[in-house]
Short mmCIF file of C-alpha atoms in Angstrom, two decimals:
data_model
loop_
_atom_site.label_atom_id
_atom_site.label_comp_id
_atom_site.label_asym_id
_atom_site.label_seq_id
_atom_site.Cartn_x
_atom_site.Cartn_y
_atom_site.Cartn_z
CA ALA E 1 113.61 116.43 79.51
CA SER E 2 110.71 118.80 79.10
CA ARG E 3 109.19 120.40 82.20
CA ARG E 4 105.76 121.82 82.76
CA CYS E 5 105.39 125.59 82.65
CA CYS E 6 103.13 125.47 85.70
CA TRP E 7 101.98 123.20 88.54
CA ASN E 8 98.47 122.46 87.27
CA GLU E 9 98.26 118.74 86.53
CA ASN E 10 95.44 119.39 84.05
CA CYS E 11 97.15 122.26 82.24
CA CYS E 12 97.11 122.03 78.47
CA CYS E 13 100.80 122.91 78.37
CA ILE E 14 101.91 119.57 79.85
CA GLY E 15 104.63 118.19 77.65
CA MET E 16 105.73 121.59 76.40
CA ALA E 17 109.25 122.61 77.32
CA VAL E 18 109.38 125.52 79.75
CA GLU E 19 112.27 126.87 77.69
CA SER E 20 109.92 127.41 74.74
CA LEU E 21 107.72 129.63 76.87
CA CYS E 22 110.29 131.61 78.87
CA PRO E 23 114.06 131.27 78.42
CA LEU E 24 114.71 132.43 81.99
CA ALA E 25 112.15 130.07 83.50
CA GLY E 26 113.86 127.18 81.78
CA GLY E 27 116.74 127.43 84.23
CA LEU E 28 114.68 127.86 87.39
CA PRO E 29 114.19 124.90 89.74
CA PRO E 30 111.09 124.57 91.95
CA PHE E 31 110.86 127.35 94.55
CA LEU E 32 111.15 125.17 97.64
CA VAL E 33 109.54 127.33 100.32
CA GLU E 34 106.73 128.46 98.02
CA ARG E 35 105.99 124.86 96.95
CA PHE E 36 105.93 123.86 100.64
CA PHE E 37 103.51 126.69 101.42
CA ALA E 38 101.38 125.86 98.38
CA LYS E 39 100.92 122.39 99.83
CA HIS E 40 99.99 123.45 103.38
CA GLU E 41 99.24 127.17 103.75
CA PHE E 42 95.50 127.05 103.20
CA SER E 43 94.81 123.62 104.66
CA ALA E 44 96.77 123.51 107.94
CA GLU E 45 95.21 125.15 110.99
CA PHE E 46 98.30 127.03 112.19
CA MET E 47 100.87 128.80 110.02
CA LEU E 48 103.60 128.76 112.64
CA GLY E 49 106.34 129.35 110.07
CA SER E 50 105.00 132.46 108.31
CA SER E 51 107.33 135.42 108.01
CA ASP E 52 104.72 138.19 107.86
CA ALA E 53 102.85 140.11 110.54
CA GLU E 54 99.17 139.51 111.26
CA ALA E 55 97.26 140.86 108.27
CA TRP E 56 95.02 143.91 108.50
CA SER E 57 91.54 143.91 106.99
CA VAL E 58 90.45 146.80 104.79
CA ARG E 59 87.86 147.69 107.41
CA ASP E 60 90.43 147.77 110.21
CA LEU E 61 92.86 149.81 108.13
CA LEU E 62 90.20 152.42 107.36
CA GLN E 63 89.07 152.46 110.99
CA LEU E 64 92.65 153.00 112.08
CA ALA E 65 92.97 155.92 109.68
CA ALA E 66 89.70 157.45 110.92
CA SER E 67 90.74 157.06 114.56
CA ARG E 68 93.85 159.11 113.79
CA GLY E 69 91.92 161.93 112.16
CA ASP E 70 92.45 160.83 108.55
CA ARG E 71 89.01 161.79 107.26
CA ALA E 72 90.00 161.49 103.62
CA ALA E 73 90.86 157.78 103.72
CA ALA E 74 87.35 156.35 103.45
CA GLN E 75 86.44 158.66 100.59
CA GLU E 76 89.68 157.88 98.74
CA TRP E 77 88.86 154.19 98.96
CA GLU E 78 85.27 154.62 97.78
CA GLU E 79 86.35 156.72 94.81
CA VAL E 80 88.99 154.32 93.44
CA THR E 81 88.60 153.87 89.70
CA LEU E 82 89.43 150.46 88.29
CA GLY E 83 91.49 151.59 85.34
CA TYR E 84 95.15 151.26 84.52
CA THR E 85 97.68 153.04 86.73
CA GLU E 86 101.00 154.69 85.97
CA SER E 87 103.73 152.17 85.20
CA ALA E 88 106.20 153.52 87.75
CA GLY E 89 103.48 153.78 90.37
CA ASP E 90 101.00 156.42 91.47
CA PRO E 91 103.00 159.69 91.92
CA ALA E 92 101.52 160.25 95.37
CA LEU E 93 102.44 156.70 96.36
CA ARG E 94 106.00 157.17 95.14
CA ARG E 95 106.27 160.41 97.12
CA ALA E 96 105.02 158.61 100.22
CA VAL E 97 107.57 155.82 99.73
CA ALA E 98 110.36 158.36 99.20
CA GLY E 99 109.41 159.94 102.50
CA LEU E 100 110.39 156.73 104.30
CA PHE E 101 114.02 157.24 103.25
CA GLY E 102 114.64 160.90 104.04
CA PRO E 103 115.46 163.96 101.94
CA SER E 104 118.08 162.32 99.69
CA ILE E 105 115.42 160.11 98.05
CA ARG E 106 112.78 161.65 95.80
CA ALA E 107 109.75 160.22 94.03
CA ASP E 108 111.71 159.69 90.82
CA ASN E 109 114.09 157.42 92.76
CA VAL E 110 111.18 155.00 93.36
CA LEU E 111 109.76 152.30 91.08
CA CYS E 112 106.68 150.54 92.45
CA VAL E 113 106.63 146.77 91.90
CA VAL E 114 105.20 143.57 93.25
CA PRO E 115 107.97 142.57 95.71
CA GLN E 116 108.88 139.28 94.01
CA GLU E 117 108.77 141.09 90.66
CA GLY E 118 111.43 143.48 91.95
CA ILE E 119 113.88 140.60 92.30
CA LEU E 120 113.10 139.22 88.84
CA LEU E 121 113.45 142.65 87.19
CA SER E 122 116.73 143.47 88.91
CA MET E 123 118.49 140.18 88.28
CA SER E 124 117.22 139.90 84.71
CA ALA E 125 117.92 143.47 83.61
CA LEU E 126 121.12 144.32 85.47
CA LEU E 127 123.13 141.11 85.13
CA GLN E 128 124.75 139.41 82.14
CA PRO E 129 125.73 135.75 81.63
CA GLY E 130 129.22 135.03 82.91
CA GLU E 131 129.15 137.64 85.67
CA ALA E 132 129.40 136.66 89.32
CA VAL E 133 126.96 137.43 92.12
CA VAL E 134 127.90 137.25 95.80
CA ALA E 135 124.80 136.35 97.82
CA MET E 136 123.94 135.70 101.44
CA LEU E 137 122.93 132.05 101.89
CA PRO E 138 120.60 130.67 103.02
CA ALA E 139 118.08 133.16 101.69
CA TYR E 140 114.79 133.54 99.87
CA GLN E 141 115.48 131.38 96.85
CA SER E 142 114.83 133.91 94.08
CA LEU E 143 117.55 136.18 95.48
CA TYR E 144 120.15 133.87 93.94
CA GLU E 145 118.32 131.46 91.63
CA VAL E 146 117.19 134.14 89.17
CA ALA E 147 120.79 135.29 88.79
CA ARG E 148 121.92 131.69 88.33
CA ALA E 149 119.25 131.17 85.66
CA ARG E 150 120.53 134.33 83.96
CA GLY E 151 123.87 132.58 83.51
CA CYS E 152 125.70 134.09 86.47
CA SER E 153 127.87 132.19 88.91
CA ILE E 154 126.87 132.42 92.60
CA SER E 155 129.51 132.91 95.28
CA LYS E 156 128.03 132.00 98.65
CA TRP E 157 128.36 134.30 101.64
CA GLN E 158 127.50 131.51 104.03
CA LEU E 159 125.58 131.75 107.30
CA ARG E 160 127.42 130.66 110.44
CA TYR E 161 126.00 129.11 113.60
CA THR E 162 127.73 129.07 116.97
CA ALA E 163 126.02 127.10 119.74
CA GLY E 164 125.10 129.36 122.63
CA VAL E 165 125.72 132.46 120.53
CA GLY E 166 123.51 132.15 117.47
CA TRP E 167 123.47 133.02 113.78
CA SER E 168 125.78 135.46 112.01
CA PHE E 169 127.40 136.48 108.75
CA SER E 170 131.09 137.30 108.90
CA LEU E 171 132.29 140.42 107.10
CA GLU E 172 135.73 138.84 106.92
CA ASP E 173 134.16 136.01 104.95
CA LEU E 174 132.59 138.56 102.61
CA ARG E 175 135.88 140.38 102.09
CA ARG E 176 137.65 137.11 101.28
CA ILE E 177 134.93 136.08 98.82
CA LEU E 178 135.11 139.44 97.03
CA GLU E 179 138.89 139.16 96.75
CA GLU E 180 138.46 135.69 95.25
CA THR E 181 135.75 136.81 92.80
CA PRO E 182 137.27 139.37 90.41
CA ASN E 183 134.30 139.18 88.02
CA ALA E 184 131.74 140.02 90.71
CA LYS E 185 129.04 142.38 89.47
CA MET E 186 126.56 142.41 92.36
CA VAL E 187 126.31 141.68 96.07
CA VAL E 188 122.90 140.51 97.30
CA THR E 189 121.93 141.08 100.92
CA ASN E 190 118.78 140.54 102.96
CA VAL E 191 118.57 142.43 106.25
CA PRO E 192 116.94 141.77 108.61
CA HIS E 193 117.67 138.29 107.36
CA ASN E 194 115.17 135.63 106.41
CA PRO E 195 115.13 133.07 108.04
CA THR E 196 117.30 134.07 111.02
CA SER E 197 116.38 137.75 111.62
CA TRP E 198 120.11 138.54 111.82
CA MET E 199 120.78 142.25 111.43
CA PRO E 200 124.22 143.86 111.03
CA SER E 201 125.20 146.61 113.40
CA LEU E 202 125.38 150.12 111.99
CA ALA E 203 129.17 149.82 111.73
CA GLU E 204 128.94 146.41 110.04
CA HIS E 205 126.41 147.71 107.51
CA GLU E 206 128.63 150.68 106.70
CA GLU E 207 131.61 148.35 106.25
CA LEU E 208 129.60 146.12 103.92
CA ILE E 209 128.67 149.12 101.79
CA SER E 210 132.26 150.32 101.81
CA MET E 211 133.39 146.99 100.34
CA CYS E 212 130.88 147.40 97.52
CA ARG E 213 131.90 151.01 96.90
CA GLU E 214 135.60 150.11 96.73
CA ARG E 215 134.83 147.73 93.86
CA GLN E 216 131.96 149.74 92.33
CA LEU E 217 129.66 146.74 92.70
CA LEU E 218 125.91 146.83 92.46
CA LEU E 219 124.33 146.16 95.84
CA PHE E 220 120.87 144.60 95.80
CA SER E 221 119.56 145.07 99.33
CA ASP E 222 116.40 143.13 100.18
CA GLU E 223 114.92 145.17 103.05
CA MET E 224 111.44 143.65 103.14
CA TYR E 225 111.72 143.26 106.93
CA TRP E 226 113.33 146.68 107.49
CA GLY E 227 110.42 148.00 109.52
CA MET E 228 111.26 145.54 112.30
CA ALA E 229 114.73 147.06 112.67
CA LEU E 230 113.23 150.52 113.15
CA GLU E 231 112.18 149.51 116.66
CA ARG E 232 115.75 150.47 117.62
CA ALA E 233 114.67 154.08 118.06
CA SER E 234 117.98 155.16 119.62
CA ALA E 235 120.02 154.17 116.56
CA PRO E 236 117.79 153.34 113.59
CA PRO E 237 119.54 151.76 110.60
CA VAL E 238 119.98 153.62 107.31
CA SER E 239 118.88 151.95 104.08
CA ALA E 240 121.54 150.89 101.60
CA CYS E 241 120.02 153.07 98.87
CA VAL E 242 120.59 156.17 101.02
CA GLN E 243 124.18 155.29 101.81
CA TYR E 244 125.36 154.09 98.39
CA GLU E 245 124.63 155.44 94.93
CA LYS E 246 124.84 152.01 93.25
CA ALA E 247 122.51 150.26 95.70
CA ILE E 248 119.04 149.05 94.80
CA THR E 249 116.77 148.63 97.80
CA LEU E 250 113.76 146.32 97.69
CA SER E 251 111.04 146.81 100.27
CA GLY E 252 107.27 146.89 100.56
CA LEU E 253 104.16 146.47 102.66
CA SER E 254 104.03 142.67 102.85
CA LYS E 255 105.95 141.85 106.02
CA PRO E 256 105.97 144.05 109.18
CA TYR E 257 103.20 146.28 107.84
CA GLY E 258 100.82 143.31 107.67
CA LEU E 259 99.49 144.06 104.16
CA PRO E 260 100.80 141.22 101.94
CA GLY E 261 97.54 140.95 100.02
CA LEU E 262 98.11 144.39 98.49
CA ARG E 263 101.19 143.05 96.66
CA VAL E 264 102.73 146.53 96.85
CA GLY E 265 106.49 146.95 97.00
CA TRP E 266 109.17 149.24 95.62
CA LEU E 267 112.68 149.42 94.26
CA VAL E 268 114.62 152.51 95.29
CA SER E 269 117.94 153.74 93.91
CA GLN E 270 119.84 156.99 93.53
CA ASP E 271 120.87 155.80 90.06
CA LEU E 272 118.13 156.95 87.68
CA GLU E 273 119.61 154.98 84.76
CA ILE E 274 119.18 151.79 86.76
CA LEU E 275 115.57 152.66 87.48
CA GLU E 276 114.94 153.45 83.81
CA THR E 277 116.30 150.02 82.86
CA LEU E 278 114.14 148.32 85.48
CA GLY E 279 111.09 150.30 84.39
CA GLN E 280 111.53 149.15 80.79
CA MET E 281 111.80 145.55 81.99
CA LYS E 282 108.60 145.99 84.01
CA ASP E 283 106.75 146.62 80.73
CA TYR E 284 107.22 142.90 80.02
CA VAL E 285 105.94 141.76 83.42
CA THR E 286 103.11 143.47 85.34
CA ILE E 287 103.19 146.77 83.35
CA CYS E 288 101.49 148.62 86.20
CA GLY E 289 100.10 148.12 89.68
CA SER E 290 96.57 147.52 90.94
CA ALA E 291 94.56 150.72 91.48
CA PRO E 292 92.78 149.45 94.63
CA SER E 293 96.09 148.24 96.08
CA GLU E 294 97.80 151.55 95.41
CA ALA E 295 94.93 153.46 97.05
CA LEU E 296 95.14 151.38 100.21
CA ALA E 297 98.94 151.59 100.17
CA LYS E 298 98.79 155.39 100.17
CA ILE E 299 96.48 155.28 103.16
CA ALA E 300 98.71 152.79 104.98
CA LEU E 301 101.82 154.88 104.44
CA ARG E 302 100.18 157.77 106.28
CA HIS E 303 99.91 155.49 109.34
CA THR E 304 103.10 153.44 109.39
CA THR E 305 103.77 153.93 113.10
CA PRO E 306 100.72 152.05 114.44
CA LEU E 307 101.12 149.36 111.79
CA LEU E 308 104.70 148.73 112.87
CA GLU E 309 103.96 149.08 116.57
CA ARG E 310 101.45 146.24 116.37
CA ALA E 311 104.00 144.03 114.62
CA TRP E 312 106.70 144.90 117.15
CA ALA E 313 104.45 144.17 120.13
CA THR E 314 103.22 140.88 118.67
CA ALA E 315 106.74 139.70 117.81
CA ARG E 316 108.09 140.62 121.28
CA ALA E 317 105.32 138.74 123.06
CA ASN E 318 105.61 135.72 120.79
CA ARG E 319 109.37 135.55 121.17
CA LEU E 320 108.95 135.32 124.95
CA CYS E 321 106.49 132.45 124.43
CA LEU E 322 108.93 130.75 122.08
CA GLU E 323 111.80 131.13 124.56
CA ALA E 324 109.74 129.41 127.26
CA PHE E 325 108.64 126.70 124.82
CA CYS E 326 112.20 125.96 123.69
CA LYS E 327 113.37 125.91 127.30
CA GLU E 328 110.66 123.36 128.16
CA PHE E 329 111.68 121.19 125.20
CA SER E 330 115.40 121.95 125.39
CA ARG E 331 116.27 118.40 124.30
CA LEU E 332 114.61 119.14 120.96
CA PHE E 333 115.14 122.85 120.30
CA GLU E 334 117.88 125.45 120.67
CA LEU E 335 116.76 129.06 120.24
CA ALA E 336 119.54 131.44 119.22
CA PRO E 337 119.99 133.86 122.14
CA GLU E 338 121.25 136.83 120.13
CA PRO E 339 119.12 139.99 119.88
CA ALA E 340 117.01 139.75 116.76
CA SER E 341 115.29 142.34 114.57
CA GLY E 342 112.70 140.37 112.75
CA LEU E 343 109.47 138.49 112.44
CA MET E 344 110.98 135.03 112.73
CA SER E 345 113.43 132.80 114.57
CA PHE E 346 115.52 130.01 113.08
CA VAL E 347 115.36 127.31 115.74
CA VAL E 348 118.02 124.58 115.73
CA LEU E 349 116.75 121.01 116.14
CA ARG E 350 118.19 118.62 118.68
CA GLY E 351 117.61 115.04 119.77
CA TRP E 352 115.13 112.91 117.86
CA ALA E 353 113.87 115.96 115.96
CA ALA E 354 117.36 116.52 114.54
CA SER E 355 117.71 112.80 113.80
CA MET E 356 114.53 112.96 111.71
CA GLY E 357 115.91 115.88 109.74
CA ALA E 358 114.24 119.27 109.36
CA GLN E 359 112.01 118.30 106.42
CA ALA E 360 110.70 115.13 108.04
CA PHE E 361 110.16 116.93 111.35
CA ALA E 362 108.22 119.72 109.61
CA ASP E 363 106.08 117.13 107.82
CA TRP E 364 105.43 115.45 111.16
CA CYS E 365 104.32 118.77 112.70
CA VAL E 366 101.77 119.23 109.92
CA ALA E 367 100.47 115.68 110.13
CA SER E 368 100.38 115.51 113.94
CA ALA E 369 99.45 119.05 114.99
CA SER E 370 98.29 120.84 111.81
CA CYS E 371 101.14 123.30 112.48
CA VAL E 372 103.32 124.50 109.61
CA VAL E 373 106.94 125.30 110.44
CA VAL E 374 109.39 125.83 107.61
CA PRO E 375 112.28 123.33 107.45
CA SER E 376 115.79 124.52 106.71
CA ASP E 377 115.69 122.20 103.69
CA CYS E 378 113.44 124.80 102.03
CA PHE E 379 116.43 127.16 102.21
CA GLU E 380 118.86 124.49 101.00
CA PHE E 381 120.46 124.58 104.44
CA TYR E 382 121.04 121.33 106.30
CA ASP E 383 123.69 121.66 109.00
CA PRO E 384 122.55 122.23 111.64
CA PRO E 385 118.97 121.23 110.82
CA ALA E 386 116.60 124.01 111.80
CA ILE E 387 113.04 125.26 111.45
CA ARG E 388 111.78 128.78 110.79
CA VAL E 389 109.21 129.89 113.33
CA GLY E 390 107.28 133.05 112.53
CA LEU E 391 106.62 135.55 115.32
CA GLY E 392 104.04 137.78 113.67
CA ARG E 393 100.73 135.98 114.08
CA THR E 394 98.22 136.57 116.87
CA ASN E 395 97.36 132.85 117.21
CA PHE E 396 100.98 132.03 118.01
CA ARG E 397 100.27 130.96 121.60
CA ASP E 398 97.49 128.63 120.44
CA ALA E 399 99.79 127.12 117.83
CA LEU E 400 102.49 126.39 120.40
CA ALA E 401 99.88 124.89 122.73
CA ARG E 402 98.78 122.51 119.97
CA LEU E 403 102.38 121.57 119.20
CA LYS E 404 103.10 121.04 122.89
CA VAL E 405 100.35 118.41 123.13
CA VAL E 406 101.83 116.27 120.37
CA LEU E 407 105.40 116.80 121.60
CA ASP E 408 104.46 115.72 125.11
CA ALA E 409 102.97 112.56 123.65
CA ALA E 410 105.99 112.00 121.43
CA VAL E 411 108.41 112.42 124.34
CA SER E 412 106.61 109.69 126.27
CA GLU E 413 105.70 107.39 123.39
CA GLY E 414 108.11 108.32 120.59
CA PRO E 415 107.30 110.24 117.38
#
């Protein structure tokens, strides 16, 4: 049956097959978490399930820069010209991004992209039908669905949950999967992980990369939340693209930096042929970035420490609130006790909340409290049922207070 090419009920393309417009799109199902957000994000009062940090305004970003002696920032912003930009990204921006990774990464190892675009480019340009991709699941849906639409098979590196311990991915599971998948071309990781915030130890990350190197596999490493892991100042993690020559790292300013509206991200790899291939594919997508966004991104990258420090402090405080909340409603929620490096927690449902199922419970939270939490159904994960709770927003305490009112009533009267 034909499917619409978009979600506009009044679109003139209704009745046209998606396949006739985009062969890749023809194999893509609805993006569950994005469709859920499209329904509620701008109508509900509290976005309790968001995975980004509190957003900065342009004014606050420029004031931050000025307070740190960056006198050029305001003038740079005022003098932005609204013309086309370089396809690979502004050279100064690419140098600034390279500086995040250390001396082994140079500006020509960086391709600037819209973050979601980076996934589409990599899976479309680097994979061929019939190849296999090993991917962490659950995960952000495009990290595996684009490869599936490309004609690849998906081998699931499945999340584990242990009551009283928390969420984890087993490297022994990964090794077994790789041994059982001789046609594997790429491993896809996301660390810190969305939706659990799981982060491998330094030794585990090195072992993961070693498995890829042994088999000469491509490693697509989604590190959009990487800035949260940098709070471990005593032993900061090292990006996959620094450790492994066939790794492609995706990151950007959307999550811990609190600048999702810029839509600025980057792909980084030591392999210049890979980047050339991705750059050619980009010509068919966005072509180049937004000049105003690149200007603000360059300013932001001169002040990453205070941007991250605000996200760290907010997430720490909110996690303490969430721990107390889950303890108060322990018959309904189990919060994984493991140390986490992220902007979110994946909270297991218990009692009548679990009996409802994650999707129905999330719908109830919106209807009853105007609070949006993200059900595990949006990650195609059902056992145990869970909800993603974001830790990055400054109205987090108010959101929990609102949810507490309706939960108190539900406990006494029933949902």
